[in-house]
């Protein structure tokens, strides 16, 4: 029996924006979603041009999210949007997400979830009250071999986990490009729009989420050093942190956007009593397994040796590389399945959501507080939600 594509509205992501186009490609990849409406920019001209390029009905290109919500609610149930993708700067995430949820629509939100823990908890309360689905764009956790790695850790292949090391190295902010008209850099280095963490909130949250997700452990405390290397910059552009996990594991997190020459170097290493694993985002189709008592293994995407539960995330045979868009599409596919519900295994697919949002915001607050103090360790608080 054929099933219709879910209808998506988007706020932000207009002409010249990087991440909006990524969301649109990922949402469209498996046929689960169809973009039908949007409020892409507060600039009227840019907003309408974006709608034209995307071949949208001009009556469904709205000047604001408030107008979009009001007019979409007035449409018949089989025509109005099912969900809204929020791809704006961070300061708009909470008010837009809460407005959307309260109106009865599902939400896909860019990370970080909010500006602080209080806003994140307000979103969690709105999700609970509305009964709607809420997904977060922690894209890297959508890679098939990340699911494979998590499953290997969970079933005890490496024994008790001792070490978790995650690094995310970029170099694009090595110069003060925010003062030269780079719109992506402008808002990411502005505390009023980005929040209390610069590099910490932008890519440090990705590293933290991936470390907790794959290890299956929670960070209990952090010892952080936030630095700003570019003169005049108002937020951190470099983060170093020691982590203490439950169960006794220790970890290191390094995130920087001033490692000149680096591209998008996200890498994860996890070691236990009997062995460990290594995965790198810039070579996402290889998972390295290292052992105390036997040779190193390379598990290739779609090839022999991948775990049975991973196969549903691959779209091509082994040797046909899948990457960033496909990983993101896995999250959109899980988001669609959660909305559709039903008894099938697809409807129970994991996706990053409220818990990941609350955890990452608690980490940001703890790291900022620790770096600004003389404390050696600061507890990563348990943000409140009924989803744990």
CSV table of C-alpha atoms in Angstrom, one decimal:
chain,number,residue,atom,x,y,z
A,1,UNK,CA,0.0,0.0,0.0
A,2,UNK,CA,1.5,3.3,-1.1
A,3,UNK,CA,2.2,5.9,1.6
A,4,UNK,CA,2.3,9.6,0.9
A,5,UNK,CA,5.4,11.7,1.6
A,6,UNK,CA,5.1,13.7,4.7
A,7,UNK,CA,4.9,17.5,4.1
A,8,UNK,CA,7.7,19.7,5.5
A,9,UNK,CA,7.9,23.4,6.2
A,10,UNK,CA,11.2,25.1,6.8
A,11,UNK,CA,12.1,28.2,8.7
A,12,UNK,CA,15.5,29.7,7.9
A,13,UNK,CA,17.8,28.2,5.3
A,14,UNK,CA,17.2,30.8,2.6
A,15,UNK,CA,19.4,31.9,-0.3
A,16,UNK,CA,23.1,31.7,0.6
A,17,UNK,CA,22.6,29.5,3.7
A,18,UNK,CA,24.5,26.2,3.8
A,19,UNK,CA,22.6,24.0,6.2
A,20,UNK,CA,19.1,24.7,4.8
A,21,UNK,CA,20.1,23.1,1.5
A,22,UNK,CA,21.6,20.1,3.3
A,23,UNK,CA,18.3,19.6,5.2
A,24,UNK,CA,16.4,19.7,2.0
A,25,UNK,CA,18.6,17.2,0.2
A,26,UNK,CA,18.6,14.8,3.2
A,27,UNK,CA,14.8,15.1,3.6
A,28,UNK,CA,14.2,14.3,0.0
A,29,UNK,CA,16.6,11.4,-0.4
A,30,UNK,CA,14.3,8.5,0.5
A,31,UNK,CA,11.0,10.0,-0.6
A,32,UNK,CA,9.7,10.3,3.0
A,33,UNK,CA,9.4,14.1,2.8
A,34,UNK,CA,8.3,16.8,0.4
A,35,UNK,CA,9.0,20.4,1.1
A,36,UNK,CA,5.8,22.4,0.6
A,37,UNK,CA,6.2,25.6,2.6
A,38,UNK,CA,8.7,27.9,4.2
A,39,UNK,CA,9.7,31.1,5.8
A,40,UNK,CA,13.3,31.1,4.6
A,41,UNK,CA,14.5,34.6,5.5
A,42,UNK,CA,13.4,37.8,7.2
A,43,UNK,CA,14.6,39.6,4.0
A,44,UNK,CA,11.5,39.6,1.8
A,45,UNK,CA,13.4,39.4,-1.5
A,46,UNK,CA,15.6,36.6,-0.4
A,47,UNK,CA,12.7,34.7,1.0
A,48,UNK,CA,10.7,34.9,-2.2
A,49,UNK,CA,13.7,34.1,-4.4
A,50,UNK,CA,14.3,31.0,-2.3
A,51,UNK,CA,10.7,29.9,-2.8
A,52,UNK,CA,11.0,30.4,-6.5
A,53,UNK,CA,14.2,28.4,-6.8
A,54,UNK,CA,12.6,25.6,-4.9
A,55,UNK,CA,9.5,25.8,-7.1
A,56,UNK,CA,7.1,26.3,-4.2
A,57,UNK,CA,3.6,27.7,-4.4
A,58,UNK,CA,4.2,31.4,-3.7
A,59,UNK,CA,1.2,31.5,-1.4
A,60,UNK,CA,3.1,29.1,0.9
A,61,UNK,CA,6.2,31.1,1.1
A,62,UNK,CA,5.6,33.0,4.3
A,63,UNK,CA,7.1,36.2,5.8
A,64,UNK,CA,7.5,34.6,9.3
A,65,UNK,CA,7.1,31.4,11.2
A,66,UNK,CA,4.1,32.8,13.0
A,67,UNK,CA,2.3,33.5,9.6
A,68,UNK,CA,3.3,30.0,8.4
A,69,UNK,CA,1.9,28.3,11.4
A,70,UNK,CA,-1.4,30.3,11.3
A,71,UNK,CA,-2.0,29.7,7.6
A,72,UNK,CA,-0.9,26.1,7.6
A,73,UNK,CA,-3.3,25.3,10.5
A,74,UNK,CA,-6.1,26.7,8.4
A,75,UNK,CA,-5.5,24.3,5.6
A,76,UNK,CA,-7.2,20.9,5.3
A,77,UNK,CA,-5.4,18.1,7.2
A,78,UNK,CA,-4.4,16.4,4.0
A,79,UNK,CA,-2.7,19.5,2.7
A,80,UNK,CA,-1.0,21.3,5.6
A,81,UNK,CA,2.5,20.6,6.7
A,82,UNK,CA,3.3,17.7,9.1
A,83,UNK,CA,6.5,19.1,10.5
A,84,UNK,CA,8.8,22.1,10.5
A,85,UNK,CA,12.5,22.1,10.1
A,86,UNK,CA,14.2,24.9,12.1
A,87,UNK,CA,17.5,25.8,10.5
A,88,UNK,CA,18.1,29.2,12.0
A,89,UNK,CA,20.7,30.6,14.3
A,90,UNK,CA,20.6,29.2,17.8
A,91,UNK,CA,18.8,32.1,19.6
A,92,UNK,CA,15.6,31.3,17.6
A,93,UNK,CA,15.5,27.6,18.2
A,94,UNK,CA,13.6,27.6,21.5
A,95,UNK,CA,10.9,30.1,20.7
A,96,UNK,CA,10.3,28.6,17.2
A,97,UNK,CA,10.3,25.0,18.4
A,98,UNK,CA,7.8,25.8,21.2
A,99,UNK,CA,5.5,27.8,18.9
A,100,UNK,CA,5.5,24.9,16.4
A,101,UNK,CA,5.0,22.2,19.0
A,102,UNK,CA,2.2,24.1,20.7
A,103,UNK,CA,0.5,24.4,17.3
A,104,UNK,CA,0.5,20.6,16.9
A,105,UNK,CA,3.4,20.2,14.4
A,106,UNK,CA,6.4,18.0,14.7
A,107,UNK,CA,9.9,19.6,14.8
A,108,UNK,CA,13.3,18.8,13.3
A,109,UNK,CA,15.7,21.3,14.9
A,110,UNK,CA,19.3,22.3,14.2
A,111,UNK,CA,21.8,21.8,17.0
A,112,UNK,CA,22.5,23.0,19.6
A,113,UNK,CA,19.0,22.6,20.9
A,114,UNK,CA,18.8,26.0,22.6
A,115,UNK,CA,20.8,28.8,24.2
A,116,UNK,CA,20.9,27.2,27.6
A,117,UNK,CA,19.5,24.4,29.8
A,118,UNK,CA,16.4,26.4,30.8
A,119,UNK,CA,15.4,26.9,27.2
A,120,UNK,CA,16.1,23.2,26.5
A,121,UNK,CA,13.9,22.2,29.4
A,122,UNK,CA,11.1,24.4,28.1
A,123,UNK,CA,11.3,22.7,24.7
A,124,UNK,CA,11.2,19.3,26.4
A,125,UNK,CA,8.0,20.4,28.3
A,126,UNK,CA,6.4,21.5,25.1
A,127,UNK,CA,7.2,18.1,23.5
A,128,UNK,CA,5.6,16.3,26.4
A,129,UNK,CA,2.5,18.5,26.4
A,130,UNK,CA,2.0,18.3,22.6
A,131,UNK,CA,2.8,14.7,22.1
A,132,UNK,CA,4.7,15.6,18.9
A,133,UNK,CA,8.0,14.3,17.7
A,134,UNK,CA,11.2,16.3,18.1
A,135,UNK,CA,14.4,15.4,16.3
A,136,UNK,CA,17.8,17.1,16.5
A,137,UNK,CA,20.3,17.4,13.7
A,138,UNK,CA,23.2,15.5,15.2
A,139,UNK,CA,24.0,14.3,11.7
A,140,UNK,CA,27.1,12.3,12.4
A,141,UNK,CA,25.2,9.8,14.6
A,142,UNK,CA,23.3,8.9,11.5
A,143,UNK,CA,26.2,7.2,9.8
A,144,UNK,CA,25.7,3.4,9.5
A,145,UNK,CA,29.1,2.5,11.0
A,146,UNK,CA,28.4,4.7,14.0
A,147,UNK,CA,25.3,2.4,14.7
A,148,UNK,CA,27.6,-0.6,14.1
A,149,UNK,CA,30.2,0.8,16.5
A,150,UNK,CA,27.6,1.5,19.2
A,151,UNK,CA,26.2,-2.0,18.9
A,152,UNK,CA,29.6,-3.5,19.3
A,153,UNK,CA,30.3,-1.5,22.5
A,154,UNK,CA,26.9,-2.4,23.9
A,155,UNK,CA,27.2,-6.1,23.4
A,156,UNK,CA,30.6,-6.0,25.3
A,157,UNK,CA,33.0,-6.8,22.4
A,158,UNK,CA,35.7,-4.6,24.0
A,159,UNK,CA,34.9,-5.3,27.7
A,160,UNK,CA,34.4,-2.6,30.2
A,161,UNK,CA,35.2,0.8,28.5
A,162,UNK,CA,38.2,2.6,29.9
A,163,UNK,CA,39.0,5.4,27.4
A,164,UNK,CA,36.9,7.7,25.2
A,165,UNK,CA,38.7,10.1,23.0
A,166,UNK,CA,36.9,12.4,20.5
A,167,UNK,CA,38.3,15.3,18.5
A,168,UNK,CA,36.7,17.7,16.0
A,169,UNK,CA,39.2,19.9,14.2
A,170,UNK,CA,38.3,22.7,11.8
A,171,UNK,CA,40.3,25.6,10.5
A,172,UNK,CA,37.8,27.9,8.9
A,173,UNK,CA,37.8,30.5,11.7
A,174,UNK,CA,41.5,30.8,11.9
A,175,UNK,CA,41.2,34.4,10.7
A,176,UNK,CA,38.6,37.0,11.8
A,177,UNK,CA,36.3,36.3,8.9
A,178,UNK,CA,33.2,37.4,10.9
A,179,UNK,CA,34.4,41.0,10.4
A,180,UNK,CA,34.6,40.5,6.6
A,181,UNK,CA,31.0,39.7,5.8
A,182,UNK,CA,31.0,36.0,6.3
A,183,UNK,CA,27.4,35.5,7.4
A,184,UNK,CA,28.0,32.0,8.8
A,185,UNK,CA,30.8,33.3,11.0
A,186,UNK,CA,29.0,36.4,12.0
A,187,UNK,CA,26.2,34.7,14.0
A,188,UNK,CA,28.4,31.8,15.2
A,189,UNK,CA,30.7,34.3,17.0
A,190,UNK,CA,27.9,36.5,18.4
A,191,UNK,CA,26.9,35.6,21.9
A,192,UNK,CA,23.4,37.1,21.4
A,193,UNK,CA,22.7,34.6,18.5
A,194,UNK,CA,25.0,31.6,19.2
A,195,UNK,CA,24.7,31.4,23.0
A,196,UNK,CA,27.4,31.0,25.7
A,197,UNK,CA,29.6,28.7,23.6
A,198,UNK,CA,31.2,29.4,20.2
A,199,UNK,CA,33.2,26.5,19.0
A,200,UNK,CA,31.9,24.6,22.1
A,201,UNK,CA,28.3,25.0,21.0
A,202,UNK,CA,28.8,24.7,17.3
A,203,UNK,CA,31.0,21.6,17.0
A,204,UNK,CA,31.9,20.7,20.6
A,205,UNK,CA,28.3,19.5,21.1
A,206,UNK,CA,28.7,17.2,18.1
A,207,UNK,CA,31.8,15.6,19.6
A,208,UNK,CA,30.1,15.3,23.0
A,209,UNK,CA,27.0,13.7,21.7
A,210,UNK,CA,28.9,11.2,19.5
A,211,UNK,CA,31.1,10.2,22.5
A,212,UNK,CA,28.1,9.5,24.8
A,213,UNK,CA,26.1,7.9,22.0
A,214,UNK,CA,28.7,5.3,20.9
A,215,UNK,CA,30.1,4.6,24.3
A,216,UNK,CA,26.7,4.3,25.9
A,217,UNK,CA,28.1,6.1,28.9
A,218,UNK,CA,27.2,9.5,30.4
A,219,UNK,CA,29.8,12.2,31.3
A,220,UNK,CA,29.6,12.9,35.0
A,221,UNK,CA,32.1,15.7,35.2
A,222,UNK,CA,34.2,17.9,33.0
A,223,UNK,CA,37.5,19.8,33.4
A,224,UNK,CA,37.5,22.4,30.5
A,225,UNK,CA,39.8,25.0,29.0
A,226,UNK,CA,38.0,27.4,26.6
A,227,UNK,CA,40.3,29.7,24.6
A,228,UNK,CA,39.8,32.5,22.1
A,229,UNK,CA,42.8,32.8,19.8
A,230,UNK,CA,41.5,35.4,17.3
A,231,UNK,CA,41.8,38.9,18.7
A,232,UNK,CA,38.5,40.6,19.3
A,233,UNK,CA,36.4,37.4,19.0
A,234,UNK,CA,33.7,37.3,21.7
A,235,UNK,CA,33.3,33.6,22.0
A,236,UNK,CA,35.6,30.6,22.3
A,237,UNK,CA,37.2,29.2,19.1
A,238,UNK,CA,39.1,26.4,20.8
A,239,UNK,CA,38.1,23.8,23.5
A,240,UNK,CA,40.0,21.2,25.4
A,241,UNK,CA,38.3,19.1,28.0
A,242,UNK,CA,38.9,16.1,30.2
A,243,UNK,CA,35.9,13.9,30.8
A,244,UNK,CA,34.9,11.5,33.6
A,245,UNK,CA,32.2,9.0,32.6
A,246,UNK,CA,30.0,6.8,34.7
A,247,UNK,CA,31.5,3.4,35.1
A,248,UNK,CA,35.0,4.8,35.7
A,249,UNK,CA,35.9,5.5,32.1
A,250,UNK,CA,38.0,8.6,31.4
A,251,UNK,CA,37.9,10.7,28.2
A,252,UNK,CA,39.4,13.6,26.3
A,253,UNK,CA,37.4,16.0,24.0
A,254,UNK,CA,39.2,18.4,21.7
A,255,UNK,CA,37.2,20.8,19.5
A,256,UNK,CA,38.7,23.7,17.6
A,257,UNK,CA,37.9,25.9,14.6
A,258,UNK,CA,41.3,27.6,14.4
A,259,UNK,CA,43.4,24.5,13.4
A,260,UNK,CA,44.6,26.2,10.2
A,261,UNK,CA,44.3,23.8,7.3
A,262,UNK,CA,41.9,21.3,8.9
A,263,UNK,CA,38.6,20.7,7.1
A,264,UNK,CA,36.1,18.7,9.1
A,265,UNK,CA,38.2,16.3,11.2
A,266,UNK,CA,35.7,14.6,13.5
A,267,UNK,CA,37.3,11.4,14.9
A,268,UNK,CA,36.3,9.0,17.7
A,269,UNK,CA,38.3,6.4,19.5
A,270,UNK,CA,37.0,4.1,22.3
A,271,UNK,CA,39.0,1.5,24.2
A,272,UNK,CA,38.0,-1.2,26.6
A,273,UNK,CA,39.8,-4.0,28.4
A,274,UNK,CA,40.0,-6.3,25.3
A,275,UNK,CA,40.2,-3.8,22.4
A,276,UNK,CA,38.8,-0.7,20.9
A,277,UNK,CA,37.5,1.1,17.8
A,278,UNK,CA,38.3,4.1,15.7
A,279,UNK,CA,36.1,6.0,13.3
A,280,UNK,CA,36.7,9.2,11.3
A,281,UNK,CA,34.0,11.3,9.7
A,282,UNK,CA,36.2,12.2,6.7
A,283,UNK,CA,36.5,8.4,6.0
A,284,UNK,CA,33.2,7.3,7.3
A,285,UNK,CA,32.9,4.0,5.4
A,286,UNK,CA,35.7,2.4,7.5
A,287,UNK,CA,35.4,1.2,11.1
A,288,UNK,CA,38.8,0.1,12.6
A,289,UNK,CA,38.6,-2.5,15.3
A,290,UNK,CA,41.8,-3.1,17.4
A,291,UNK,CA,42.4,-6.1,19.6
A,292,UNK,CA,44.7,-7.0,22.4
A,293,UNK,CA,45.2,-10.6,21.2
A,294,UNK,CA,44.6,-10.6,17.5
A,295,UNK,CA,45.2,-8.5,14.3
A,296,UNK,CA,43.4,-5.2,13.6
A,297,UNK,CA,40.2,-5.5,11.6
A,298,UNK,CA,38.8,-3.1,9.0
A,299,UNK,CA,35.0,-3.2,8.7
A,300,UNK,CA,33.8,-1.6,5.5
A,301,UNK,CA,30.4,0.0,4.9
A,302,UNK,CA,28.0,-2.5,3.3
A,303,UNK,CA,30.7,-5.2,3.3
A,304,UNK,CA,31.1,-8.5,5.2
A,305,UNK,CA,31.4,-8.1,8.9
A,306,UNK,CA,28.9,-5.4,9.5
A,307,UNK,CA,26.3,-6.2,12.0
A,308,UNK,CA,22.8,-7.3,10.8
A,309,UNK,CA,21.1,-4.3,12.5
A,310,UNK,CA,23.3,-1.9,10.5
A,311,UNK,CA,22.2,-3.1,7.0
A,312,UNK,CA,19.0,-1.0,6.9
A,313,UNK,CA,21.0,2.2,6.9
A,314,UNK,CA,23.0,1.4,3.8
A,315,UNK,CA,21.6,2.4,0.4
A,316,UNK,CA,24.3,1.1,-1.9
A,317,UNK,CA,26.5,-2.0,-2.2
A,318,UNK,CA,30.0,-2.1,-0.7
A,319,UNK,CA,32.5,0.1,-2.5
A,320,UNK,CA,29.9,2.7,-3.4
A,321,UNK,CA,30.7,5.4,-0.8
A,322,UNK,CA,27.9,7.0,1.3
A,323,UNK,CA,28.5,10.1,3.2
A,324,UNK,CA,27.2,13.2,4.9
A,325,UNK,CA,23.9,13.6,3.1
A,326,UNK,CA,23.1,9.9,3.5
A,327,UNK,CA,23.8,10.0,7.2
A,328,UNK,CA,21.5,13.0,7.6
A,329,UNK,CA,18.9,11.3,5.5
A,330,UNK,CA,18.9,8.4,8.0
A,331,UNK,CA,17.8,10.8,10.7
A,332,UNK,CA,15.1,12.2,8.5
A,333,UNK,CA,14.0,8.7,7.7
A,334,UNK,CA,13.8,7.8,11.4
A,335,UNK,CA,11.9,11.0,12.1
A,336,UNK,CA,9.3,10.1,9.4
A,337,UNK,CA,9.0,6.6,10.8
A,338,UNK,CA,8.4,8.0,14.4
A,339,UNK,CA,5.7,10.3,13.1
A,340,UNK,CA,4.0,7.5,11.2
A,341,UNK,CA,4.2,5.2,14.1
A,342,UNK,CA,2.9,1.7,13.8
A,343,UNK,CA,4.2,-1.7,15.0
A,344,UNK,CA,7.1,-2.2,12.5
A,345,UNK,CA,10.7,-2.1,13.5
A,346,UNK,CA,11.3,1.0,11.3
A,347,UNK,CA,9.0,3.0,13.6
A,348,UNK,CA,11.3,2.2,16.5
A,349,UNK,CA,14.4,3.5,14.7
A,350,UNK,CA,16.7,5.6,16.9
A,351,UNK,CA,17.1,9.3,16.2
A,352,UNK,CA,18.7,12.1,18.2
A,353,UNK,CA,16.1,14.1,20.1
A,354,UNK,CA,15.2,15.6,23.5
A,355,UNK,CA,17.7,13.6,25.6
A,356,UNK,CA,20.6,14.5,23.4
A,357,UNK,CA,19.5,18.1,23.4
A,358,UNK,CA,19.3,18.2,27.2
A,359,UNK,CA,22.6,16.4,27.7
A,360,UNK,CA,24.6,18.6,25.3
A,361,UNK,CA,23.2,21.8,26.8
A,362,UNK,CA,24.1,20.6,30.3
A,363,UNK,CA,27.6,19.9,29.0
A,364,UNK,CA,28.0,23.4,27.5
A,365,UNK,CA,26.9,25.0,30.7
A,366,UNK,CA,29.2,22.9,32.8
A,367,UNK,CA,32.2,23.4,30.5
A,368,UNK,CA,31.7,27.2,30.4
A,369,UNK,CA,31.3,27.3,34.2
A,370,UNK,CA,34.4,25.2,34.8
A,371,UNK,CA,36.6,27.1,32.4
A,372,UNK,CA,35.7,30.4,34.0
A,373,UNK,CA,36.4,29.1,37.6
A,374,UNK,CA,39.3,27.6,39.5
A,375,UNK,CA,37.4,24.3,40.0
A,376,UNK,CA,39.2,21.2,38.8
A,377,UNK,CA,36.0,19.3,38.0
A,378,UNK,CA,32.4,20.5,37.4
A,379,UNK,CA,29.5,18.1,37.4
A,380,UNK,CA,27.5,17.8,34.2
A,381,UNK,CA,24.1,18.3,35.6
A,382,UNK,CA,21.1,16.2,34.8
A,383,UNK,CA,18.7,18.5,32.9
A,384,UNK,CA,15.1,17.7,33.7
A,385,UNK,CA,12.8,15.8,31.4
A,386,UNK,CA,10.4,12.9,31.5
A,387,UNK,CA,12.0,11.2,28.5
A,388,UNK,CA,14.9,9.6,30.4
